[in-house]
mmCIF file of C-alpha atoms in Angstrom:
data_model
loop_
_atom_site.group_PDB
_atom_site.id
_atom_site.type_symbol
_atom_site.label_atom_id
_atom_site.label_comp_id
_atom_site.label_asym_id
_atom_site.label_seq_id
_atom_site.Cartn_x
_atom_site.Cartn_y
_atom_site.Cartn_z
ATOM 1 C CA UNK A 28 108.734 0.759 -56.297
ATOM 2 C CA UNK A 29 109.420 2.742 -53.476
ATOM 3 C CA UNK A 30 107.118 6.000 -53.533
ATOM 4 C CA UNK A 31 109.385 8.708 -52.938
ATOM 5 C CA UNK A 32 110.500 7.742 -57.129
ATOM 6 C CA UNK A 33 107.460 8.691 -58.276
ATOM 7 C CA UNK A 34 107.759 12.527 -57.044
ATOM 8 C CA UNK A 35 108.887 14.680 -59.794
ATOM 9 C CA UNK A 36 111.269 16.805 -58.164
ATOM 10 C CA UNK A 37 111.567 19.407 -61.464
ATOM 11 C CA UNK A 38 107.487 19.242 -61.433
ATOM 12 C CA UNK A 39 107.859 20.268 -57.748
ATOM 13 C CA UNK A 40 110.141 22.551 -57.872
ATOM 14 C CA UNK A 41 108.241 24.335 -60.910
ATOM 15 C CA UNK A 42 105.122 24.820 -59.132
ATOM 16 C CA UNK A 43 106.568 25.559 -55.697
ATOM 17 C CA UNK A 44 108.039 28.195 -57.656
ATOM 18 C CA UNK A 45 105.744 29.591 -59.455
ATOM 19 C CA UNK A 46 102.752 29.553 -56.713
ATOM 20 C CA UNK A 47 105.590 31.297 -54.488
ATOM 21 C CA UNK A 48 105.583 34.419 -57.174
ATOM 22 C CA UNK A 49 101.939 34.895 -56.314
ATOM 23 C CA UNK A 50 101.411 37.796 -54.070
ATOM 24 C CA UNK A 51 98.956 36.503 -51.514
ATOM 25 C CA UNK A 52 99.247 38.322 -47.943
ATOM 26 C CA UNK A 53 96.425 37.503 -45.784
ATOM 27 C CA UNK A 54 93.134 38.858 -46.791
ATOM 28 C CA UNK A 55 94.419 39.257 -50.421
ATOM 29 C CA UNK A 56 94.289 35.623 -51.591
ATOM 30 C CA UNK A 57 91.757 36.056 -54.455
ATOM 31 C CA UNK A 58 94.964 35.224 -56.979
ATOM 32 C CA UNK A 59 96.152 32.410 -54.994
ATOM 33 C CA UNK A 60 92.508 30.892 -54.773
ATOM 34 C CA UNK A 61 92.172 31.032 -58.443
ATOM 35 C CA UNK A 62 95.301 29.151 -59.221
ATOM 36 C CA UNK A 63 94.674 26.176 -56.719
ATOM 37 C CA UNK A 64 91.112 26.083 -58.103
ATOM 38 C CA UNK A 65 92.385 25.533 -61.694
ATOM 39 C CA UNK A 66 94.931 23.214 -60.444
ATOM 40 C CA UNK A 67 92.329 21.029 -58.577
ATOM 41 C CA UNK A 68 89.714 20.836 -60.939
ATOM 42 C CA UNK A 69 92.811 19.865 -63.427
ATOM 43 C CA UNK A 70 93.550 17.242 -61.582
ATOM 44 C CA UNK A 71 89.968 15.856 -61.683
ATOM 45 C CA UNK A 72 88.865 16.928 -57.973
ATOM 46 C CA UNK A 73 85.224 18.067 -57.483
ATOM 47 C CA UNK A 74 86.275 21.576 -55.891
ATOM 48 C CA UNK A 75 83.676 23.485 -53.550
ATOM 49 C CA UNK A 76 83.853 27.211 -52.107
ATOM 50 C CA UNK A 77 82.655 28.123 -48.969
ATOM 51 C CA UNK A 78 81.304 31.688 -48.175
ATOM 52 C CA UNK A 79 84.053 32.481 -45.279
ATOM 53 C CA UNK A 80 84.876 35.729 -47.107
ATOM 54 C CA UNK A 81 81.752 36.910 -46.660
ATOM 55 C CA UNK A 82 82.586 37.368 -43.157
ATOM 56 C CA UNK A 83 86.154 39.028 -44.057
ATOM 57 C CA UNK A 84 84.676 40.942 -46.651
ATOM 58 C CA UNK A 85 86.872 39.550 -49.191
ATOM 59 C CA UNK A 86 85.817 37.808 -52.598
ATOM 60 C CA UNK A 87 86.796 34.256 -52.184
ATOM 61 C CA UNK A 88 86.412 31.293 -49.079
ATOM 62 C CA UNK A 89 87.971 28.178 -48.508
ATOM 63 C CA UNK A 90 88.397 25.874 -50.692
ATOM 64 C CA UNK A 91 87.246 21.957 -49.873
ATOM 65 C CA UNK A 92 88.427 19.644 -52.709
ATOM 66 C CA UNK A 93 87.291 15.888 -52.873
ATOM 67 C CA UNK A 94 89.126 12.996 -54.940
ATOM 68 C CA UNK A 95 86.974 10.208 -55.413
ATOM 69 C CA UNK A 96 88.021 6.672 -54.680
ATOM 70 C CA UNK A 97 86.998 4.306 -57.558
ATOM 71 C CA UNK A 98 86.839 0.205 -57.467
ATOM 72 C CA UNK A 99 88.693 -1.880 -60.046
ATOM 73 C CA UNK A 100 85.239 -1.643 -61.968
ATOM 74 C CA UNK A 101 84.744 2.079 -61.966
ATOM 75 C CA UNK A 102 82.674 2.061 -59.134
ATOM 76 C CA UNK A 103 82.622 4.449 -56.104
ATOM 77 C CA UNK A 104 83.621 2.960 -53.159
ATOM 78 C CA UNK A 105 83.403 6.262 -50.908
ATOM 79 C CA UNK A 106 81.668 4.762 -47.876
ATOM 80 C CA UNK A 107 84.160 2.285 -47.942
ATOM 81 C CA UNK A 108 87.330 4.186 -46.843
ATOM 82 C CA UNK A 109 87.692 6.767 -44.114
ATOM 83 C CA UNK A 110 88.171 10.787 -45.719
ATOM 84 C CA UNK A 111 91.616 11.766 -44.910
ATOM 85 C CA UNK A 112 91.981 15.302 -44.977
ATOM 86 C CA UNK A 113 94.700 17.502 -46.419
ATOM 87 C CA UNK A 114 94.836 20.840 -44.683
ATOM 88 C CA UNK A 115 96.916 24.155 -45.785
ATOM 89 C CA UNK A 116 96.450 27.710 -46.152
ATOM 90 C CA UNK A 117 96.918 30.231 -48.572
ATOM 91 C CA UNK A 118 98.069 33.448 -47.549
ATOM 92 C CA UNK A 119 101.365 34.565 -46.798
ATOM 93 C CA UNK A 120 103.084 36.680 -44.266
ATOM 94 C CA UNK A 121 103.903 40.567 -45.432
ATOM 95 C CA UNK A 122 106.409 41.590 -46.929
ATOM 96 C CA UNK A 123 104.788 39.443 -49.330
ATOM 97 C CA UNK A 124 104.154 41.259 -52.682
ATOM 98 C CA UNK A 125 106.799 40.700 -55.484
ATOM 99 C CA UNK A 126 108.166 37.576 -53.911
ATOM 100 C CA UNK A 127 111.030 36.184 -56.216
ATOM 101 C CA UNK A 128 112.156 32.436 -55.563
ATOM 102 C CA UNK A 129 115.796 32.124 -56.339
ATOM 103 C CA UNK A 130 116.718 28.771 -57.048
ATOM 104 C CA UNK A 131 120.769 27.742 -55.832
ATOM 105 C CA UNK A 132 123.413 25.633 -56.993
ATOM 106 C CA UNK A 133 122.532 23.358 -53.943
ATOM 107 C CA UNK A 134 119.049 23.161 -54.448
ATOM 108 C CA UNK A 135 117.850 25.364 -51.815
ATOM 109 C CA UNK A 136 115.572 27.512 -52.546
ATOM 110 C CA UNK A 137 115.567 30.944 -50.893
ATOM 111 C CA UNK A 138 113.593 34.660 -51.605
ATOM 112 C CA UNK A 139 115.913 37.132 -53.200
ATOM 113 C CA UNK A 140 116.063 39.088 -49.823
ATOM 114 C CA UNK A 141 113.391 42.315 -50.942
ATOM 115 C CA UNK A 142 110.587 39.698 -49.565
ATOM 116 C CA UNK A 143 109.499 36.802 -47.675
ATOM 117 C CA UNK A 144 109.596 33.607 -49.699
ATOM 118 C CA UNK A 145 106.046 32.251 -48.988
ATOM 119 C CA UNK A 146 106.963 28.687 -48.216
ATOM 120 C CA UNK A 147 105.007 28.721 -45.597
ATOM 121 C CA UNK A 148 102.391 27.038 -46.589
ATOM 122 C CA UNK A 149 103.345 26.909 -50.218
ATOM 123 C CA UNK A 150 105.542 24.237 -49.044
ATOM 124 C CA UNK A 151 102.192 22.243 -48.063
ATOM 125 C CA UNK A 152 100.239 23.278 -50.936
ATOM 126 C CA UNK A 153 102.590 21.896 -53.299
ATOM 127 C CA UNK A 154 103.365 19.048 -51.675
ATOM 128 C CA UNK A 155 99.644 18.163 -51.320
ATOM 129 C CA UNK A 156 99.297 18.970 -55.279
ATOM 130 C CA UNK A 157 102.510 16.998 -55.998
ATOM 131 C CA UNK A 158 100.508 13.937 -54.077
ATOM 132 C CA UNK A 159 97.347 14.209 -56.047
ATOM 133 C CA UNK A 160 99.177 14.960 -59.261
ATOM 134 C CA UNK A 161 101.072 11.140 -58.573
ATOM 135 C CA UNK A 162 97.853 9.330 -56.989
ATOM 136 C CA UNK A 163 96.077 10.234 -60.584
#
């Protein structure tokens, strides 16, 4: 089975829609944060917070989530695969408050024109989740 069939475009689209609809310009990410904390501890990673914000003096840090590997019995099996590391970010460039994703006939999906649309990086974010959400 080719892995490009198990993506759930709809699933995709959903989230990449609805974490777009967050406001989240930079230094304002507390909302954001919260969300891809849930999500990641939904998906069964353990999910850590640094104290970066701290130094911004803002209320949340970055977060470092870890999935597990696991051997056919149940075992860990950490020290025998390399990490690979996911990387993304979570603000978004102003105007970014009341972002609206419009959805078109096509497929494309584009802001309703008032704001940015926040793809960048919600495209990452999502497609990062989208990966964990099939590897589980």
């Amino acid at each position: 089975m080719n892995c490009l069939t198990l993506i759930n475009r709809p699933r995709l689209t959903d989230l990449f829609c609805r974490l777009t609809a967050i406001d989240s310009p930079s230094y304002h990410e507390d909302e954001m944060c919260a969300a891809l904390k849930a999500r990641l501890t939904d998906l069964g990673l353990a999910v850590d917070e640094d104290d970066a914000g701290r130094h911004y003096n803002v209320s949340y840090g970055n977060l470092l989530a870890y999935l597990p590997g696991h051997d056919a019995d149940g075992g860990s099996r950490l020290s025998a695969l390399p990490p690979l590391l996911f990387c993304c970010h979570m603000d978004t460039v102003v105007p970014a408050v009341g972002k609206k994703a419009v959805i078109h006939e096509d497929g494309t999906i584009t802001s309703d024109g008032t704001t940015v649309l926040g793809a960048d990086d919600v495209s990452g974010i999502v497609s990062v989740l989208e990966a964990l959400t099939v590897i589980k």
